[in-house]
GROMACS .gro file of C-alpha atoms in nm:
model
  301
    1MET     CA    1   0.000   0.000   0.000
    2LEU     CA    2   0.099   0.367  -0.021
    3GLU     CA    3   0.127   0.589   0.285
    4VAL     CA    4   0.242   0.945   0.352
    5ILE     CA    5   0.533   1.010   0.589
    6VAL     CA    6   0.547   1.363   0.728
    7HIS     CA    7   0.898   1.507   0.781
    8PRO     CA    8   0.882   1.812   1.011
    9LEU     CA    9   1.227   1.969   0.983
   10PRO     CA   10   1.408   2.171   0.851
   11GLU     CA   11   1.075   2.248   0.683
   12LEU     CA   12   0.751   2.054   0.667
   13THR     CA   13   0.759   1.805   0.378
   14THR     CA   14   0.581   1.482   0.291
   15GLU     CA   15   0.699   1.162   0.126
   16ILE     CA   16   0.484   0.890  -0.032
   17VAL     CA   17   0.629   0.546   0.040
   18GLU     CA   18   0.536   0.184  -0.020
   19SER     CA   19   0.453  -0.007   0.300
   20PRO     CA   20   0.295  -0.341   0.389
   21ILE     CA   21  -0.076  -0.346   0.468
   22PRO     CA   22  -0.112  -0.351   0.849
   23VAL     CA   23  -0.228  -0.672   1.016
   24PRO     CA   24  -0.508  -0.618   1.269
   25GLY     CA   25  -0.446  -0.727   1.626
   26PRO     CA   26  -0.705  -0.934   1.814
   27ASP     CA   27  -0.915  -0.625   1.902
   28ASP     CA   28  -0.838  -0.412   1.597
   29VAL     CA   29  -1.038  -0.308   1.294
   30LEU     CA   30  -0.843  -0.275   0.968
   31VAL     CA   31  -0.996   0.005   0.762
   32LYS     CA   32  -0.963   0.066   0.391
   33VAL     CA   33  -0.927   0.442   0.415
   34GLU     CA   34  -1.149   0.655   0.196
   35VAL     CA   35  -1.088   0.988   0.374
   36ALA     CA   36  -0.828   1.090   0.632
   37ALA     CA   37  -0.897   1.409   0.824
   38SER     CA   38  -0.616   1.639   0.934
   39ASN     CA   39  -0.564   1.809   1.270
   40VAL     CA   40  -0.313   2.070   1.381
   41LYS     CA   41  -0.146   1.811   1.603
   42ASP     CA   42  -0.067   1.599   1.294
   43TRP     CA   43   0.224   1.830   1.215
   44LEU     CA   44   0.267   2.021   1.542
   45HIS     CA   45   0.347   1.713   1.753
   46LEU     CA   46   0.592   1.586   1.494
   47THR     CA   47   0.765   1.923   1.478
   48THR     CA   48   0.788   1.947   1.858
   49ARG     CA   49   0.941   1.599   1.880
   50ASN     CA   50   1.139   1.626   1.553
   51ILE     CA   51   1.023   1.285   1.432
   52SER     CA   52   0.908   1.166   1.092
   53LEU     CA   53   0.586   0.968   1.096
   54ASN     CA   54   0.256   0.904   0.923
   55GLY     CA   55   0.086   1.132   1.175
   56GLY     CA   56  -0.277   1.099   1.065
   57ASP     CA   57  -0.518   0.960   1.325
   58ASP     CA   58  -0.872   1.037   1.196
   59MET     CA   59  -1.022   0.827   0.919
   60ALA     CA   60  -1.336   0.701   0.753
   61GLY     CA   61  -1.371   0.409   0.516
   62THR     CA   62  -1.482   0.048   0.503
   63VAL     CA   63  -1.386  -0.250   0.716
   64PHE     CA   64  -1.123  -0.454   0.533
   65GLY     CA   65  -1.006  -0.685   0.811
   66LEU     CA   66  -1.103  -0.781   1.166
   67GLY     CA   67  -0.923  -0.903   1.475
   68GLU     CA   68  -1.020  -1.243   1.607
   69ASN     CA   69  -1.214  -1.099   1.904
   70LEU     CA   70  -1.444  -0.876   1.701
   71LYS     CA   71  -1.807  -0.969   1.640
   72GLU     CA   72  -1.975  -0.628   1.620
   73PHE     CA   73  -1.828  -0.533   1.280
   74ALA     CA   74  -1.839  -0.700   0.940
   75ILE     CA   75  -1.626  -0.673   0.628
   76GLY     CA   76  -1.756  -0.383   0.420
   77ASP     CA   77  -1.911  -0.187   0.709
   78ARG     CA   78  -1.879   0.189   0.671
   79VAL     CA   79  -1.685   0.313   0.974
   80ALA     CA   80  -1.493   0.607   1.117
   81ALA     CA   81  -1.208   0.554   1.359
   82PHE     CA   82  -0.943   0.710   1.583
   83HIS     CA   83  -0.597   0.560   1.530
   84PRO     CA   84  -0.360   0.561   1.832
   85MET     CA   85  -0.152   0.879   1.830
   86PHE     CA   86   0.230   0.875   1.798
   87THR     CA   87   0.227   0.519   1.658
   88PRO     CA   88   0.324   0.399   1.309
   89GLY     CA   89   0.063   0.306   1.053
   90GLY     CA   90  -0.138   0.627   1.069
   91THR     CA   91  -0.437   0.721   0.859
   92TYR     CA   92  -0.248   0.899   0.579
   93ALA     CA   93  -0.249   0.567   0.398
   94GLU     CA   94  -0.462   0.331   0.197
   95TYR     CA   95  -0.519   0.109   0.503
   96ALA     CA   96  -0.492   0.167   0.878
   97ASN     CA   97  -0.579  -0.009   1.203
   98ALA     CA   98  -0.775   0.125   1.500
   99PRO     CA   99  -0.878  -0.041   1.829
  100ARG     CA  100  -1.241  -0.153   1.840
  101HIS     CA  101  -1.335   0.094   2.116
  102THR     CA  102  -1.246   0.394   1.899
  103VAL     CA  103  -1.432   0.274   1.588
  104PHE     CA  104  -1.796   0.346   1.510
  105LYS     CA  105  -2.031   0.265   1.224
  106ILE     CA  106  -2.124   0.560   1.004
  107PRO     CA  107  -2.499   0.626   1.003
  108GLU     CA  108  -2.699   0.637   0.681
  109GLY     CA  109  -2.686   0.977   0.517
  110VAL     CA  110  -2.342   1.068   0.656
  111GLY     CA  111  -2.056   1.072   0.406
  112PHE     CA  112  -1.696   0.965   0.457
  113GLU     CA  113  -1.572   1.326   0.451
  114GLU     CA  114  -1.804   1.435   0.731
  115ALA     CA  115  -1.748   1.120   0.937
  116SER     CA  116  -1.369   1.149   0.920
  117THR     CA  117  -1.378   1.477   1.113
  118ILE     CA  118  -1.551   1.324   1.414
  119PRO     CA  119  -1.334   1.070   1.603
  120LEU     CA  120  -1.052   1.263   1.770
  121VAL     CA  121  -1.231   1.589   1.843
  122ILE     CA  122  -1.554   1.439   1.974
  123THR     CA  123  -1.351   1.209   2.199
  124THR     CA  124  -1.158   1.511   2.332
  125ALA     CA  125  -1.480   1.705   2.392
  126ALA     CA  126  -1.653   1.410   2.559
  127LEU     CA  127  -1.357   1.337   2.787
  128SER     CA  128  -1.345   1.701   2.893
  129LEU     CA  129  -1.716   1.741   2.962
  130PHE     CA  130  -1.820   1.404   3.097
  131GLN     CA  131  -1.518   1.212   3.224
  132ILE     CA  132  -1.309   1.498   3.367
  133GLN     CA  133  -1.571   1.758   3.459
  134GLY     CA  134  -1.839   1.507   3.553
  135LEU     CA  135  -2.125   1.664   3.362
  136PRO     CA  136  -2.412   1.431   3.263
  137SER     CA  137  -2.371   1.267   2.924
  138PRO     CA  138  -2.644   1.229   2.659
  139TRP     CA  139  -2.631   0.850   2.700
  140SER     CA  140  -2.667   0.866   3.082
  141PRO     CA  141  -2.908   1.153   3.150
  142PRO     CA  142  -2.992   1.245   3.510
  143SER     CA  143  -3.314   1.109   3.659
  144SER     CA  144  -3.442   1.464   3.720
  145PRO     CA  145  -3.403   1.777   3.505
  146LEU     CA  146  -3.060   1.938   3.528
  147PRO     CA  147  -3.069   2.280   3.700
  148PRO     CA  148  -2.911   2.573   3.513
  149THR     CA  149  -2.547   2.470   3.469
  150PRO     CA  150  -2.344   2.738   3.291
  151LEU     CA  151  -2.077   2.613   3.052
  152ILE     CA  152  -1.821   2.851   2.900
  153ILE     CA  153  -1.671   2.738   2.568
  154TYR     CA  154  -1.380   2.951   2.449
  155GLY     CA  155  -1.307   2.893   2.081
  156ALA     CA  156  -1.662   2.775   2.020
  157SER     CA  157  -1.630   2.798   1.641
  158SER     CA  158  -1.327   2.568   1.632
  159SER     CA  159  -1.384   2.200   1.555
  160LEU     CA  160  -1.335   2.107   1.921
  161GLY     CA  161  -1.551   2.394   2.043
  162SER     CA  162  -1.829   2.304   1.801
  163PHE     CA  163  -1.835   1.941   1.913
  164ALA     CA  164  -1.831   2.045   2.278
  165LEU     CA  165  -2.127   2.273   2.210
  166LYS     CA  166  -2.320   1.997   2.032
  167LEU     CA  167  -2.255   1.748   2.313
  168ALA     CA  168  -2.362   2.004   2.574
  169ARG     CA  169  -2.686   2.065   2.382
  170ALA     CA  170  -2.750   1.692   2.361
  171SER     CA  171  -2.707   1.673   2.739
  172ASN     CA  172  -2.940   1.972   2.793
  173ILE     CA  173  -2.659   2.169   2.957
  174HIS     CA  174  -2.748   2.539   2.962
  175PRO     CA  175  -2.675   2.824   2.957
  176ILE     CA  176  -2.391   2.786   2.710
  177ILE     CA  177  -2.162   3.088   2.691
  178ALA     CA  178  -2.001   3.049   2.348
  179ILE     CA  179  -1.698   3.273   2.287
  180ALA     CA  180  -1.577   3.301   1.927
  181GLY     CA  181  -1.462   3.545   1.661
  182SER     CA  182  -1.575   3.594   1.303
  183SER     CA  183  -1.653   3.231   1.219
  184THR     CA  184  -1.991   3.212   1.390
  185ALA     CA  185  -2.232   3.113   1.113
  186THR     CA  186  -2.234   2.750   1.224
  187ILE     CA  187  -2.253   2.835   1.596
  188THR     CA  188  -2.556   3.062   1.617
  189PRO     CA  189  -2.809   2.793   1.510
  190LEU     CA  190  -2.680   2.566   1.788
  191LEU     CA  191  -2.757   2.813   2.065
  192THR     CA  192  -3.089   2.838   2.249
  193PRO     CA  193  -3.133   3.196   2.375
  194SER     CA  194  -3.447   3.102   2.567
  195LYS     CA  195  -3.227   2.884   2.789
  196GLY     CA  196  -2.971   3.159   2.838
  197ASP     CA  197  -2.728   3.060   2.561
  198ILE     CA  198  -2.531   3.350   2.419
  199LEU     CA  199  -2.254   3.418   2.168
  200ILE     CA  200  -1.980   3.661   2.275
  201ASP     CA  201  -1.712   3.798   2.042
  202TYR     CA  202  -1.365   3.775   2.200
  203ARG     CA  203  -1.241   4.052   1.968
  204ILE     CA  204  -1.402   4.318   2.187
  205GLY     CA  205  -1.105   4.272   2.423
  206ILE     CA  206  -1.049   4.072   2.739
  207PRO     CA  207  -1.209   4.310   2.995
  208ALA     CA  208  -1.516   4.367   2.778
  209MET     CA  209  -1.543   3.994   2.704
  210GLN     CA  210  -1.527   3.910   3.074
  211ASN     CA  211  -1.790   4.174   3.154
  212ALA     CA  212  -2.017   4.034   2.883
  213VAL     CA  213  -1.985   3.683   3.029
  214ARG     CA  214  -2.060   3.804   3.381
  215THR     CA  215  -2.361   3.996   3.254
  216ALA     CA  216  -2.487   3.685   3.073
  217LEU     CA  217  -2.444   3.475   3.387
  218GLY     CA  218  -2.637   3.716   3.607
  219ASP     CA  219  -2.679   3.551   3.948
  220LEU     CA  220  -2.550   3.213   3.825
  221GLU     CA  221  -2.199   3.090   3.903
  222ALA     CA  222  -1.997   2.915   3.634
  223ARG     CA  223  -1.798   2.608   3.738
  224HIS     CA  224  -1.740   2.449   3.399
  225ALA     CA  225  -1.537   2.575   3.103
  226ILE     CA  226  -1.343   2.446   2.804
  227ASP     CA  227  -1.062   2.638   2.636
  228ALA     CA  228  -1.065   2.484   2.290
  229ILE     CA  229  -0.772   2.705   2.182
  230SER     CA  230  -0.531   2.677   2.478
  231ALA     CA  231  -0.270   2.910   2.330
  232ASN     CA  232  -0.116   3.247   2.414
  233GLY     CA  233  -0.250   3.245   2.768
  234SER     CA  234  -0.614   3.215   2.657
  235TRP     CA  235  -0.694   3.006   2.967
  236VAL     CA  236  -0.610   3.283   3.215
  237PRO     CA  237  -0.906   3.520   3.152
  238ILE     CA  238  -1.141   3.221   3.120
  239SER     CA  239  -1.025   3.083   3.456
  240GLN     CA  240  -1.107   3.419   3.613
  241LEU     CA  241  -1.472   3.376   3.516
  242LEU     CA  242  -1.513   3.057   3.720
  243ALA     CA  243  -1.636   3.032   4.078
  244GLN     CA  244  -1.453   2.848   4.354
  245GLY     CA  245  -1.441   2.478   4.274
  246GLY     CA  246  -1.462   2.547   3.902
  247GLN     CA  247  -1.284   2.335   3.641
  248LEU     CA  248  -1.131   2.453   3.316
  249SER     CA  249  -1.037   2.194   3.055
  250VAL     CA  250  -0.739   2.275   2.832
  251VAL     CA  251  -0.612   2.077   2.535
  252SER     CA  252  -0.247   2.167   2.484
  253GLY     CA  253   0.027   1.982   2.668
  254ALA     CA  254   0.280   2.253   2.579
  255ASN     CA  255   0.185   2.487   2.863
  256ALA     CA  256   0.243   2.466   3.239
  257TYR     CA  257  -0.077   2.653   3.339
  258GLU     CA  258   0.090   2.795   3.649
  259GLU     CA  259   0.015   3.166   3.605
  260ASP     CA  260  -0.038   3.361   3.926
  261GLU     CA  261  -0.345   3.522   3.770
  262ILE     CA  262  -0.535   3.189   3.776
  263PRO     CA  263  -0.763   3.213   4.082
  264ARG     CA  264  -0.701   2.979   4.370
  265GLY     CA  265  -0.982   2.728   4.392
  266VAL     CA  266  -1.012   2.700   4.014
  267ARG     CA  267  -0.862   2.385   3.870
  268VAL     CA  268  -0.708   2.372   3.524
  269VAL     CA  269  -0.706   2.016   3.384
  270TYR     CA  270  -0.533   1.901   3.066
  271THR     CA  271  -0.730   1.664   2.842
  272PHE     CA  272  -0.489   1.415   2.681
  273VAL     CA  273  -0.709   1.236   2.430
  274GLY     CA  274  -0.439   0.976   2.370
  275ALA     CA  275  -0.524   0.833   2.713
  276VAL     CA  276  -0.818   0.647   2.555
  277HIS     CA  277  -0.558   0.431   2.380
  278GLU     CA  278  -0.264   0.441   2.619
  279GLY     CA  279  -0.466   0.408   2.939
  280GLY     CA  280  -0.279   0.691   3.106
  281TYR     CA  281  -0.099   1.023   3.077
  282ARG     CA  282   0.272   1.051   3.000
  283VAL     CA  283   0.532   1.156   3.251
  284GLY     CA  284   0.573   1.533   3.255
  285MET     CA  285   0.234   1.618   3.108
  286PRO     CA  286   0.080   1.919   3.288
  287CYS     CA  287  -0.230   1.940   3.508
  288GLN     CA  288  -0.321   1.573   3.501
  289PRO     CA  289  -0.653   1.446   3.637
  290GLY     CA  290  -0.662   1.198   3.924
  291GLU     CA  291  -0.532   0.846   3.865
  292GLU     CA  292  -0.875   0.685   3.903
  293MET     CA  293  -1.026   0.921   3.647
  294VAL     CA  294  -0.742   0.859   3.401
  295SER     CA  295  -0.762   0.482   3.439
  296GLY     CA  296  -1.129   0.499   3.334
  297MET     CA  297  -1.069   0.689   3.010
  298LYS     CA  298  -1.010   0.382   2.796
  299GLY     CA  299  -1.332   0.223   2.915
  300PHE     CA  300  -1.515   0.553   2.876
  301ALA     CA  301  -1.426   0.568   2.506
   0.00000   0.00000   0.00000
């Protein structure tokens, strides 16, 4: 088969090479790749580590081979999947493996292109909201209606922010305070103003943005937030909007999140989506959740 190897330095280049078709392990699904989606981390992680690799991890296609333990999939099924990060045999190829617990069948009416964008980002959003922050998930709704539970999403128009917003809606989590810039056409229809949802433009400046959030909250206290950007100190002003006991999920492992401006009593937690494959965080990663929570991430996925 053909696959693409990404070389990060001295400048980003790609090389098409001939490689053997991967053999699925006992719990793997071998996918004939129709579409591979691309994320920033596909080149950023390779550049940071200065390694050459087929860095793709999102894919959609058809089942070509199955591990001996698999019964829930059949050859020819249309699927999307999340390949384990930092491992060879990525999705920039004609065929790629993924563990069964990060593979799902594509519903009727959804194309390969659309499906390929789902696996990594929706897993990151779900881990942040439901596993780390403990909010109720759409598949395990509370027995009684959820009281107003403000959720701040910074970078709401990003792919991660959009999926977090959709999952929150599906869980009936409101009010949603969506913070974005110019790319808001896809966000506005997802908000429910009657439940307190609001879109705030970060370009008005940090003080004005914070005032707008506080005005939107009124007497409510926010204890849940996601920084879908996690760059250039974006987490600091968002952390300042949370009440004591609040949690802020961040998604970049390149920051320490130790700024003095982060209020005491507000916890910043890094979401390492690779934990759903590896079963844990790596040594040196910042702001890790508790061991029990991390150990449950693989099963959660």
